[in-house]
Every structure is written in structure tokens, then in C-alpha cells.
Coordinates of C-alpha atoms in Angstrom, one line a residue:
M13 CA 29.0 -42.0 -15.8
A14 CA 28.2 -41.8 -19.5
L15 CA 24.6 -41.2 -20.6
T16 CA 22.8 -43.9 -22.5
A17 CA 20.8 -43.5 -25.7
A18 CA 17.7 -44.1 -23.7
Q19 CA 18.5 -41.3 -21.2
I20 CA 19.3 -38.9 -24.0
T21 CA 16.0 -39.7 -25.6
T22 CA 14.1 -39.2 -22.4
A23 CA 15.8 -35.8 -22.0
F24 CA 14.8 -34.7 -25.5
E25 CA 11.2 -35.9 -25.1
N26 CA 10.7 -34.4 -21.7
V27 CA 12.3 -31.0 -22.4
L28 CA 12.0 -30.3 -26.2
Q29 CA 8.8 -32.5 -26.5
R30 CA 10.2 -34.4 -29.5
A31 CA 12.3 -37.4 -30.1
P32 CA 16.0 -36.8 -30.9
S33 CA 17.4 -37.5 -34.3
A34 CA 20.1 -40.2 -34.7
G35 CA 22.6 -37.4 -35.0
D36 CA 21.4 -35.8 -31.7
V37 CA 21.8 -39.1 -29.9
N38 CA 25.3 -39.8 -31.3
A39 CA 26.5 -36.3 -30.6
F40 CA 25.4 -36.4 -27.0
M41 CA 26.7 -39.9 -26.4
A42 CA 30.1 -39.0 -27.8
A43 CA 30.2 -35.9 -25.6
S44 CA 29.2 -37.9 -22.6
Q45 CA 31.7 -40.7 -23.2
S46 CA 34.6 -38.3 -23.7
G47 CA 34.5 -37.5 -20.0
F48 CA 34.9 -33.8 -20.8
F49 CA 31.2 -33.1 -19.9
T50 CA 29.3 -34.2 -16.8
D51 CA 25.8 -35.6 -17.0
A52 CA 24.5 -32.4 -15.5
Q53 CA 26.2 -30.2 -18.1
L54 CA 24.7 -32.2 -20.9
Y55 CA 21.2 -32.0 -19.4
E56 CA 21.7 -28.2 -19.0
T57 CA 22.7 -27.9 -22.6
I58 CA 19.3 -29.3 -23.6
V59 CA 17.4 -27.2 -21.0
N60 CA 19.2 -24.0 -22.1
S61 CA 19.2 -24.6 -25.8
P62 CA 17.6 -22.0 -28.1
E63 CA 14.9 -24.5 -29.0
A64 CA 13.9 -24.9 -25.3
N65 CA 14.1 -21.2 -24.6
G66 CA 12.0 -20.4 -27.7
N67 CA 9.5 -23.2 -27.8
V68 CA 9.1 -24.6 -24.3
D69 CA 9.8 -21.9 -21.8
P70 CA 6.9 -19.7 -22.9
I71 CA 4.4 -22.5 -22.5
V72 CA 5.7 -23.3 -19.0
R73 CA 5.4 -19.7 -18.0
L74 CA 1.9 -19.5 -19.5
Y75 CA 0.8 -22.5 -17.3
Q76 CA 2.1 -20.7 -14.2
G77 CA 0.3 -17.5 -15.1
A78 CA -3.0 -19.2 -15.9
F79 CA -3.1 -22.0 -13.3
G80 CA -0.4 -21.3 -10.8
R81 CA 1.4 -24.5 -11.6
V82 CA 3.8 -26.3 -13.9
P83 CA 2.3 -28.1 -16.9
D84 CA 1.0 -31.7 -16.8
K85 CA 3.1 -33.9 -19.0
G86 CA 0.5 -34.3 -21.7
G87 CA -0.5 -30.7 -21.7
L88 CA 3.1 -29.6 -22.1
Y89 CA 3.6 -31.9 -25.1
G90 CA 0.4 -30.9 -26.8
N91 CA 0.8 -27.2 -26.3
V92 CA 4.5 -27.0 -27.3
N93 CA 3.7 -28.9 -30.5
A94 CA 0.7 -26.7 -31.2
F95 CA 2.8 -23.6 -30.5
E96 CA 5.4 -24.8 -33.1
A97 CA 2.8 -25.8 -35.6
S98 CA 0.9 -22.5 -35.4
G99 CA 4.0 -20.5 -36.1
H100 CA 4.4 -19.6 -32.5
N101 CA 0.9 -18.1 -32.0
I102 CA 0.9 -18.3 -28.2
K103 CA -2.1 -16.0 -27.9
A104 CA -4.3 -18.8 -29.3
I105 CA -3.1 -21.1 -26.5
A106 CA -3.7 -18.4 -23.9
E107 CA -7.3 -18.0 -25.3
T108 CA -7.9 -21.7 -24.7
F109 CA -6.5 -21.4 -21.2
T110 CA -8.7 -18.5 -20.2
H111 CA -11.9 -20.4 -21.0
S112 CA -10.9 -23.5 -19.1
A113 CA -12.6 -24.4 -15.8
E114 CA -9.3 -24.3 -14.0
F115 CA -8.7 -20.7 -15.1
T116 CA -12.2 -19.4 -14.2
T117 CA -11.9 -21.0 -10.8
L118 CA -8.9 -18.7 -10.1
Y119 CA -9.9 -15.6 -12.1
G120 CA -13.7 -15.7 -12.4
T121 CA -15.9 -16.1 -15.5
A122 CA -16.0 -12.4 -16.6
E123 CA -14.8 -11.7 -20.1
T124 CA -13.6 -8.1 -19.6
V125 CA -10.3 -6.9 -18.3
T126 CA -11.0 -5.4 -14.8
E127 CA -8.8 -4.1 -12.0
S128 CA -9.5 -7.1 -9.9
Y129 CA -8.4 -9.4 -12.7
L130 CA -5.2 -7.4 -13.2
Q131 CA -4.5 -7.4 -9.4
S132 CA -4.8 -11.2 -9.4
L133 CA -2.3 -11.5 -12.3
Y134 CA 0.1 -9.2 -10.5
A135 CA -0.1 -11.4 -7.4
N136 CA -0.1 -14.8 -9.1
V137 CA 2.4 -14.1 -11.9
L138 CA 4.7 -11.3 -10.6
G139 CA 4.4 -12.1 -6.9
R140 CA 3.6 -8.6 -5.9
S141 CA 0.9 -6.0 -5.7
A142 CA 0.2 -3.4 -8.5
S143 CA 0.3 0.3 -8.2
A144 CA -2.6 2.4 -9.2
V145 CA -0.6 3.8 -12.2
E146 CA 0.2 0.2 -13.4
L147 CA -3.4 -0.8 -13.2
H148 CA -4.5 2.3 -15.0
S149 CA -2.0 1.8 -17.8
W150 CA -3.2 -1.8 -18.4
L151 CA -6.8 -0.7 -18.4
E152 CA -6.1 2.1 -20.9
A153 CA -4.3 -0.3 -23.2
A154 CA -7.2 -2.9 -22.9
N155 CA -9.6 -0.2 -24.0
T156 CA -7.5 1.2 -26.8
P157 CA -8.2 -0.4 -30.3
G158 CA -5.1 -1.9 -31.8
S159 CA -3.1 -2.1 -28.5
G160 CA -2.9 -5.9 -28.7
V161 CA -4.2 -6.4 -25.2
A162 CA -7.9 -6.2 -25.6
T163 CA -8.9 -9.6 -24.1
R164 CA -8.1 -11.4 -20.9
A165 CA -6.0 -13.9 -22.9
D166 CA -3.9 -11.0 -24.3
V167 CA -3.3 -9.7 -20.9
L168 CA -2.5 -13.1 -19.4
N169 CA 0.1 -13.7 -22.2
G170 CA 1.5 -10.2 -21.6
F171 CA 2.1 -11.0 -18.0
A172 CA 3.4 -14.5 -18.6
Q173 CA 5.9 -13.4 -21.3
S174 CA 6.9 -10.1 -19.6
A175 CA 10.5 -9.3 -18.9
E176 CA 9.7 -9.1 -15.2
F177 CA 8.2 -12.6 -15.1
I178 CA 11.0 -14.1 -17.2
A179 CA 13.5 -12.7 -14.8
R180 CA 11.5 -14.0 -11.8
S181 CA 10.8 -17.4 -13.2
D182 CA 13.8 -18.3 -15.3
A183 CA 15.6 -20.3 -12.6
A184 CA 12.5 -22.1 -11.7
V185 CA 11.7 -23.0 -15.3
N186 CA 15.2 -24.4 -15.8
D187 CA 15.0 -26.4 -12.6
F188 CA 11.6 -27.9 -13.7
L189 CA 13.0 -28.9 -17.1
F190 CA 16.3 -30.1 -15.7
K191 CA 14.4 -32.6 -13.4
A192 CA 12.1 -33.5 -16.2
A193 CA 15.1 -34.3 -18.4
Q194 CA 16.2 -36.9 -15.9
G195 CA 12.8 -38.5 -15.9
Q196 CA 11.6 -37.2 -12.6
D197 CA 7.8 -36.8 -12.1
V198 CA 7.6 -33.0 -11.5
Y199 CA 4.4 -32.4 -13.5
G200 CA 0.9 -31.2 -12.9
A201 CA 0.2 -30.2 -9.3
H202 CA 3.6 -28.8 -8.5
P203 CA 3.8 -25.0 -8.3
L204 CA 6.5 -23.5 -10.5
L205 CA 7.2 -20.8 -7.9
S206 CA 6.7 -21.1 -4.1
G207 CA 7.0 -18.7 -1.2
S208 CA 5.6 -17.9 2.2
E209 CA 3.5 -14.9 1.1
H210 CA -0.1 -15.4 0.1
F211 CA -2.2 -13.0 -2.0
F212 CA -5.9 -12.5 -1.8
T213 CA -7.8 -10.3 -4.3
L214 CA -11.1 -8.9 -3.3
T215 CA -13.9 -9.4 -5.9
G216 CA -16.9 -7.3 -6.9
G217 CA -19.2 -9.4 -4.7
T218 CA -19.3 -9.7 -1.0
D219 CA -16.1 -11.3 0.2
T220 CA -15.3 -13.1 3.4
L221 CA -11.6 -13.7 3.4
T222 CA -9.7 -15.8 5.9
G223 CA -6.0 -15.5 5.7
T224 CA -3.2 -17.9 6.6
G225 CA -0.8 -18.0 9.5
G226 CA 1.9 -16.6 7.1
N227 CA 2.5 -13.2 5.6
D228 CA -0.7 -12.4 3.6
T229 CA -1.4 -9.5 1.2
Y230 CA -5.0 -8.4 0.4
N231 CA -5.6 -6.3 -2.7
G232 CA -8.8 -4.3 -3.3
V233 CA -10.3 -1.4 -5.2
V234 CA -12.4 1.4 -3.6
G235 CA -15.1 3.4 -5.4
A236 CA -14.5 2.3 -9.0
G237 CA -18.0 1.7 -10.1
F238 CA -18.6 -1.8 -11.6
D239 CA -15.1 -2.9 -10.5
A240 CA -15.2 -1.7 -6.9
T241 CA -14.2 -4.6 -4.7
L242 CA -13.9 -3.2 -1.2
T243 CA -17.5 -2.8 0.0
A244 CA -19.2 -2.5 3.4
G245 CA -20.2 -6.2 3.2
D246 CA -16.7 -7.4 3.0
T247 CA -14.9 -9.0 5.9
I248 CA -11.2 -9.8 6.1
Q249 CA -10.0 -12.0 9.0
D250 CA -6.3 -12.8 9.1
Q251 CA -4.8 -15.6 11.2
G252 CA -1.2 -14.4 11.9
G253 CA 2.0 -13.3 10.3
S254 CA 2.8 -9.8 9.1
D255 CA -0.1 -8.8 6.8
T256 CA -0.9 -6.0 4.3
L257 CA -4.0 -4.5 2.8
N258 CA -3.4 -2.6 -0.4
L259 CA -6.2 -0.4 -1.7
I260 CA -6.4 1.4 -5.0
V261 CA -8.8 4.3 -4.4
H262 CA -10.9 5.9 -7.1
G263 CA -13.7 7.4 -5.0
S264 CA -15.0 7.4 -1.5
N265 CA -16.6 4.5 0.5
D266 CA -18.2 6.8 3.0
G267 CA -20.8 4.3 4.2
A268 CA -20.4 1.8 6.9
P269 CA -16.7 0.9 7.6
V270 CA -15.3 -2.3 6.1
N271 CA -14.4 -4.8 8.8
V272 CA -10.8 -5.9 8.8
A273 CA -9.1 -8.0 11.5
G274 CA -5.5 -9.1 11.9
V275 CA -4.0 -6.9 9.2
E276 CA -1.0 -4.8 10.4
T277 CA -0.2 -2.6 7.4
I278 CA -2.7 -0.7 5.2
N279 CA -1.4 1.1 2.1
I280 CA -3.7 3.4 0.1
D281 CA -2.9 4.6 -3.4
T282 CA -5.0 7.5 -4.9
S283 CA -2.7 8.1 -7.9
V284 CA -5.6 7.8 -10.4
S285 CA -8.4 9.4 -8.4
S286 CA -10.3 12.2 -10.0
G287 CA -12.2 15.2 -8.8
G288 CA -11.4 18.2 -6.7
T289 CA -12.1 17.0 -3.2
T290 CA -10.5 14.8 -0.7
L291 CA -11.7 11.1 -0.5
V292 CA -13.3 9.3 2.4
V293 CA -12.2 5.8 3.3
N294 CA -13.8 4.0 6.3
L295 CA -12.1 1.0 7.8
T296 CA -12.2 -0.9 11.1
D297 CA -9.0 -2.7 12.0
A298 CA -7.8 -3.0 15.5
A299 CA -4.6 -4.7 14.5
A300 CA -3.4 -2.0 12.1
T301 CA -0.2 -0.3 13.3
T302 CA 0.9 1.3 10.0
L303 CA -1.2 3.3 7.5
T304 CA 0.2 5.0 4.4
V305 CA -1.4 7.2 1.8
R306 CA 0.2 8.2 -1.5
G307 CA -1.1 9.6 -4.8
S308 CA -2.8 12.7 -6.1
H309 CA -5.6 12.9 -3.5
G310 CA -5.7 12.9 0.3
V311 CA -8.0 10.7 2.4
I312 CA -10.3 11.4 5.4
F313 CA -10.6 8.6 7.9
D314 CA -13.2 10.3 10.1
E315 CA -15.4 7.3 10.6
S316 CA -12.7 4.8 10.7
A317 CA -11.8 2.7 13.8
L318 CA -8.0 2.3 13.7
P319 CA -7.1 2.7 17.4
N320 CA -3.6 1.2 17.3
V321 CA -2.1 2.9 14.3
T322 CA 1.2 4.3 15.5
T323 CA 2.6 5.3 12.1
F324 CA 0.6 7.4 9.7
D325 CA 2.5 8.4 6.6
A326 CA 0.8 10.6 3.9
S327 CA 4.1 12.2 2.8
G328 CA 3.5 10.6 -0.7
V329 CA 0.3 12.7 -1.3
T330 CA 1.0 15.2 -4.0
G331 CA -2.4 16.9 -4.3
T332 CA -2.7 20.4 -2.9
G333 CA -5.6 22.2 -1.2
A334 CA -8.8 20.3 -0.5
A335 CA -8.0 17.5 -2.9
G336 CA -4.7 16.7 -1.2
A337 CA -5.9 17.0 2.4
V338 CA -5.6 14.1 4.8
F339 CA -7.5 13.8 8.1
F340 CA -6.4 11.3 10.7
D341 CA -7.6 11.2 14.3
G342 CA -5.3 9.3 16.7
S343 CA -7.0 10.5 19.9
S344 CA -8.2 6.9 20.7
H345 CA -4.6 5.8 21.1
H346 CA -4.3 6.1 24.9
D347 CA -0.9 4.4 25.5
A348 CA 1.1 7.2 26.9
A349 CA 4.3 5.1 26.6
Q350 CA 4.0 4.9 22.8
G351 CA 4.0 8.1 20.7
L352 CA 2.6 8.3 17.2
V353 CA 4.5 9.3 14.1
M354 CA 2.3 11.3 11.6
K355 CA 3.4 12.8 8.3
G356 CA 1.3 14.9 6.0
G357 CA 1.7 15.6 2.3
A358 CA 1.3 18.6 0.0
G359 CA -2.3 19.3 1.0
S360 CA -3.8 21.1 4.0
D361 CA -3.9 18.3 6.5
V362 CA -5.6 17.7 9.9
F363 CA -4.0 15.6 12.6
V364 CA -5.2 14.6 16.1
G365 CA -2.6 12.9 18.2
G366 CA -2.8 10.4 21.1
Y367 CA -1.6 10.3 24.7
G368 CA 2.1 9.6 24.0
A369 CA 4.9 11.9 22.9
D370 CA 3.8 12.2 19.2
M371 CA 6.0 13.3 16.3
L372 CA 3.9 15.3 13.9
T373 CA 5.0 16.6 10.5
G374 CA 2.4 18.5 8.5
G375 CA 4.3 18.8 5.2
A376 CA 3.4 21.4 2.7
G377 CA 0.0 23.2 2.9
N378 CA -1.7 25.0 5.7
D379 CA -2.1 22.2 8.3
L380 CA -4.2 22.0 11.4
F381 CA -3.1 20.2 14.5
A382 CA -6.1 19.6 16.8
F383 CA -5.8 19.1 20.6
V384 CA -9.0 17.6 21.9
D385 CA -7.9 16.1 25.2
A386 CA -5.9 17.6 28.1
K387 CA -3.8 14.3 28.1
Q388 CA -2.9 14.6 24.5
S389 CA 0.4 16.6 24.9
T390 CA 1.7 17.1 28.4
A391 CA 5.1 18.0 29.9
A392 CA 5.7 14.3 30.6
H393 CA 4.6 13.2 27.1
M394 CA 5.1 16.3 24.9
D395 CA 4.2 16.3 21.3
T396 CA 6.6 17.7 18.7
I397 CA 5.5 19.4 15.5
T398 CA 8.6 19.3 13.3
D399 CA 7.6 21.8 10.7
F400 CA 5.1 24.2 12.2
H401 CA 4.8 27.4 10.0
P402 CA 2.5 29.6 12.0
N403 CA -0.6 31.2 10.5
T404 CA -0.5 35.0 10.8
I405 CA -4.0 35.8 9.5
G406 CA -6.9 36.2 11.9
T407 CA -10.6 36.7 11.5
P408 CA -11.0 39.7 9.1
G409 CA -12.1 42.8 11.1
A410 CA -11.8 41.1 14.5
P411 CA -9.2 41.8 17.3
A412 CA -6.0 39.8 17.3
N413 CA -7.1 37.9 20.4
Q414 CA -9.9 36.3 18.4
G415 CA -7.4 33.8 16.9
A416 CA -7.2 32.3 13.5
G417 CA -10.9 32.3 12.8
Q418 CA -13.1 29.5 11.3
L419 CA -12.4 29.6 7.6
T420 CA -9.4 27.4 6.8
S421 CA -9.3 28.6 3.2
S422 CA -8.1 32.0 4.5
Y423 CA -5.0 30.7 6.4
N424 CA -1.5 31.4 5.3
G425 CA 0.2 28.9 7.6
D426 CA -0.4 26.1 10.2
V427 CA -2.9 26.4 13.0
L428 CA -3.2 24.8 16.5
D429 CA -6.9 23.9 17.2
F430 CA -8.1 23.9 20.8
T431 CA -11.8 24.0 20.1
A432 CA -12.6 20.9 22.1
L433 CA -10.5 22.0 25.2
F434 CA -11.9 25.5 25.2
A435 CA -15.5 24.7 24.3
G436 CA -18.0 26.9 26.2
K437 CA -15.2 28.5 28.2
V438 CA -13.4 31.2 26.2
N439 CA -14.1 33.7 23.5
A440 CA -10.6 35.2 23.2
I441 CA -7.0 34.2 23.7
H442 CA -4.1 35.9 25.4
L443 CA -0.6 34.9 24.2
S444 CA 2.7 36.0 25.6
V445 CA 6.1 35.2 24.1
I446 CA 8.8 34.9 26.8
P447 CA 12.5 34.3 25.8
N448 CA 13.3 32.2 28.9
E449 CA 12.0 28.9 30.1
N450 CA 11.9 29.7 33.9
A451 CA 10.3 33.1 33.2
A452 CA 7.8 31.4 31.0
L453 CA 6.8 28.9 33.6
V454 CA 6.5 31.6 36.3
Y455 CA 4.4 33.8 34.0
M456 CA 2.2 30.8 33.2
A457 CA 1.5 30.4 37.0
H458 CA 0.8 34.0 37.8
G459 CA 0.0 35.9 34.6
V460 CA -3.4 34.2 34.2
E461 CA -4.7 36.5 36.9
L462 CA -4.2 39.4 34.4
V463 CA -6.9 38.1 32.0
G464 CA -10.5 37.2 32.5
S465 CA -11.8 33.7 33.0
D466 CA -13.3 33.7 29.5
V467 CA -9.9 34.3 27.9
A468 CA -7.6 31.4 27.0
F469 CA -4.1 31.9 28.4
A470 CA -0.9 30.7 26.6
V471 CA 2.8 31.3 27.0
F472 CA 5.4 30.6 24.3
D473 CA 9.0 30.0 25.5
S474 CA 11.0 31.2 22.4
S475 CA 14.3 29.8 23.8
K476 CA 13.1 26.2 23.6
S477 CA 10.2 26.6 21.2
N478 CA 7.7 25.2 23.8
L479 CA 4.1 26.3 24.0
Y480 CA 2.2 26.2 27.3
V481 CA -1.6 26.4 27.2
D482 CA -3.9 26.8 30.2
A483 CA -7.3 25.3 29.3
N484 CA -9.1 25.6 32.6
H485 CA -7.7 29.0 33.8
N486 CA -5.9 27.6 36.9
G487 CA -2.4 28.8 36.1
E488 CA -1.1 25.4 35.1
A489 CA -0.2 24.2 31.6
D490 CA -2.7 21.6 30.4
A491 CA -1.1 21.3 27.0
V492 CA 2.7 21.6 26.4
I493 CA 3.7 21.4 22.7
H494 CA 7.2 21.6 21.2
L495 CA 7.1 23.6 17.9
E496 CA 10.5 22.7 16.5
G497 CA 12.4 25.7 15.0
V498 CA 9.7 28.2 15.8
S499 CA 10.9 31.5 17.4
T500 CA 7.7 33.4 17.7
L501 CA 3.9 33.1 17.5
T502 CA 0.9 35.3 17.3
E503 CA -2.7 34.7 18.3
A504 CA -3.5 33.9 14.7
A505 CA -1.8 30.5 15.1
F506 CA -4.7 29.4 17.4
R507 CA -8.2 28.3 16.7
F508 CA -10.7 27.7 19.5
H509 CA -14.1 28.1 18.0
G510 CA -14.4 25.4 15.4
G511 CA -14.8 25.8 11.7
D512 CA -14.8 24.2 8.4
Y513 CA -12.5 21.5 7.0
G514 CA -13.3 19.8 3.8
G515 CA -16.9 19.2 4.8
I516 CA -15.9 18.3 8.4
V517 CA -16.7 20.7 11.2
L518 CA -14.1 20.5 13.9

């Protein structure tokens, strides 16, 4: 069916925001009447023309970035023509947008570029969460004279015209203009992009966020001074779906834990944290099953209530020593049928497992694996430490049977901590290395009689790399731990009288 002059005029006015010339109308009518082009192909020619790509598409993208919707019909016409008349100064239009009531409802009234503003743009424009490095890069640029992104309008335009957003939105922009070319009412309230995931950005005030039944993502900042958005007064209550909390951590929130409910995955990024000590993050979330930490600093979760986390992954932590240390206590996880998976990073980490058969990987650094409950690692639900590198240095000047000693800074390898199990019972340890499983079990049952009741008794089966520990001196293994790949141990791999750990006394 050949297009009429009226249809061609509508397409030009609705896409290019101008009337066609007589030559335009004649050319398109001739192409349509030839039968060589379909109506759809002719509409697409207008939608994908250099004029549309250069003058119209940037305005459509700016509307999505600023307001989360396509333009209204009058707004598109007015702003495209203003854009052309100004010599394509889109930043002036962006400045107008950022001072509108509709914009401030979405992004707040602050004039400065903050992390929470940037996180909102990442969510609303790019449809994803930002990394700490990305946020830091934008903030540095915003505070650098001559960078071109000093204002919120500059940043908005940078997002709206970015290569990432152009790639993400191009098909949607073309679809919007293609329908408009045919005279369809697709303006105003319609979102340019749609999806099942919803983003929520925490603000600098006290937030009470209620999620949806879909897949929600919550973004926040911890310990960043004026732009800290995760505070003790905040509450997040999700309603369903598979949900995520992303936290950029600059400093500790070592006060009362933040209450989170219904969020299954928590991701913590410390890539731009400063200082020489590990960070403290306190959270309460009974629904959380996965917790990851990455970046230059480790995190201590000592006051957190995360009883159902079964995957803790800090393998992305690059900081060493105290700054890179992570501390996670899974001892409240009492489901023996479900083991935990815990991975450390480059620092000297501390892990406490649950009642199941846990898989523990310390990573680099001198790590400490604490066993605080007799049910934590048994023959029926045996923990495995996949990369245990035994410490060989004991307390200076003390007999070997005094164990690793209290000062973690003096260790040269990993340590098993039995302080809670041995508390008030022992002041020394007796370890035997037996190269046979049956012989090791027999020796466990009878060898205990050779040492005093105030001496901890342990047997290591070097043939299977299994360690048997008798905590109550009855000749039975209270803890059974598999130390994958380990062929021998000394008493220096044990700690049983507490000690320091990054400000925490274990």
C-alpha cells in the first residue's frame, strides 16, 4: 500500500520534528508507489536517517536519563528545535531538565554530584549497579576543573549520551520513533526501556525501603561522610524475587546493625577504601544466603546477624595483612545437612564454620580457622580446609606444646583455633602424626591416657590428611577436620588460649 502525502508529513513531523519539503514528499511518494519499498522500510529510512540520529535520538535518550520515560510530544518538538537552534548545545537542555520538579523528585534537590546521585544514574540509565572504581572516577572528574562534568547536568548528559547507553537504548529509541512515525500515541508516560528488575538507591537520610515482588537491587554507600547512605536508621524490607544489596564501603559502620529483610545476596566493594585497618560492616538479614567482598580492604562482620549465609566469598579482596583481613562467623548456621562455602582473599582471614560439612578456603595470608562448638566439624559432617598451610612458629621461648601463641602477627602460616572448646581445660597440647587411619583411630582412643587431663590431645592421620581432636579428654574425637593436601603438622598449627585479631579478641 503506497504512503500518502499526509502519512509522509506525519512521519517527518513526529520523527524529525519538522515539516517535509515538497521534494521530500515527492521522493518518498515515488519510492512508495514504485512497489520496491515497503511502508515499513520507508518509515525506517526516516527513523534511521542521519538527521534523526544526530538531532532527535540524543533528546530521546536525555528524557530517559532524566525522567525515566520517553518525551511528551510537545517536549520532543520544543527541545529538538532548541537543540538545532543552539548549535547542538545539549548541555543547556540537560541543565533545564535537572532543575525541573520531575527530575528532583527522582534525584533529589542537591546541586552537587554525589555517590548516591551517580548510583541512581547507573540504575536508571544504564540498568545496572556501579562499581566503587566507577563511582570514584566520576567523582574525581566532577571535582577536577576543566573536566566538563562539574554539574549534575553535565553528568546526566554524560550518561545519556554514553556509548553504553546508546548501545542499550538504540533499539528502543528506534521503536519509539517508528511508532510515532505512524501516528501512534506513544508519548509521555511510557518508559523507553522496561524490565523486571527494580533499583532502589539509599539516600543520605533515614530510608525505609519496601521492595517489589520482582528482582530488586538496592545500592548504598557506607562510611563516606556527607554521602554515607547506609545508616543504622535505615530499613530495607523486600517482598519477594531474587534480590541484591550492593554496598560501596569507604569506612566502617560499627554502630547498631542496619536492618535488612528479604534480600538474598549482599555484595560489598571496598576498592576505594583508605587506611591501614580492616573495615567493620554490621548488617542484620535473615534472608541473605550469599555474601561477597571484593576490593582493597577486608571486612569484619562480628556484630552482624547473617545466620543463613551459606556462601561467603572474599576471594576478590586484594589487601594484605590487617587491611585485607576478613572475619566471618558462620557458627549460628545449625543445619547439619547444609555445609557452608567460605573463601578468603589476600589478607589474614578468620573463619568460623557452621554445623554442616563446610568447604573453607583461606586464600593467601596467615589465616585462622576457629572451632567454637563440638558440633562444628564431626566425622559425619566433616569440614574441609582446601589450602591449609600450617603455621610452624610457636610462642617465643615456650615449649612446643604451648601451640601457636596469641600474637597473630608472628605467624608464618595458617592456624586452627580451639580456644572456645578448650577454655579452662588445658594449658598444653599433645599432637601425634600417624601414617595410617586405623592406627590413628586406635591411638586416639587409648593414647589420651598417656597425657594429663589438662593437655589437649590430637592425632593427625597423614595418609588421609584428617585431624582428630579430643576436647574433653575422653578418648573420642570431638572435632574431625580434613586438611586437604597436608602431610604433616606440628603443635604450632594450634591455638587454644585466645589472642589478638585486628582488634578482636578470640
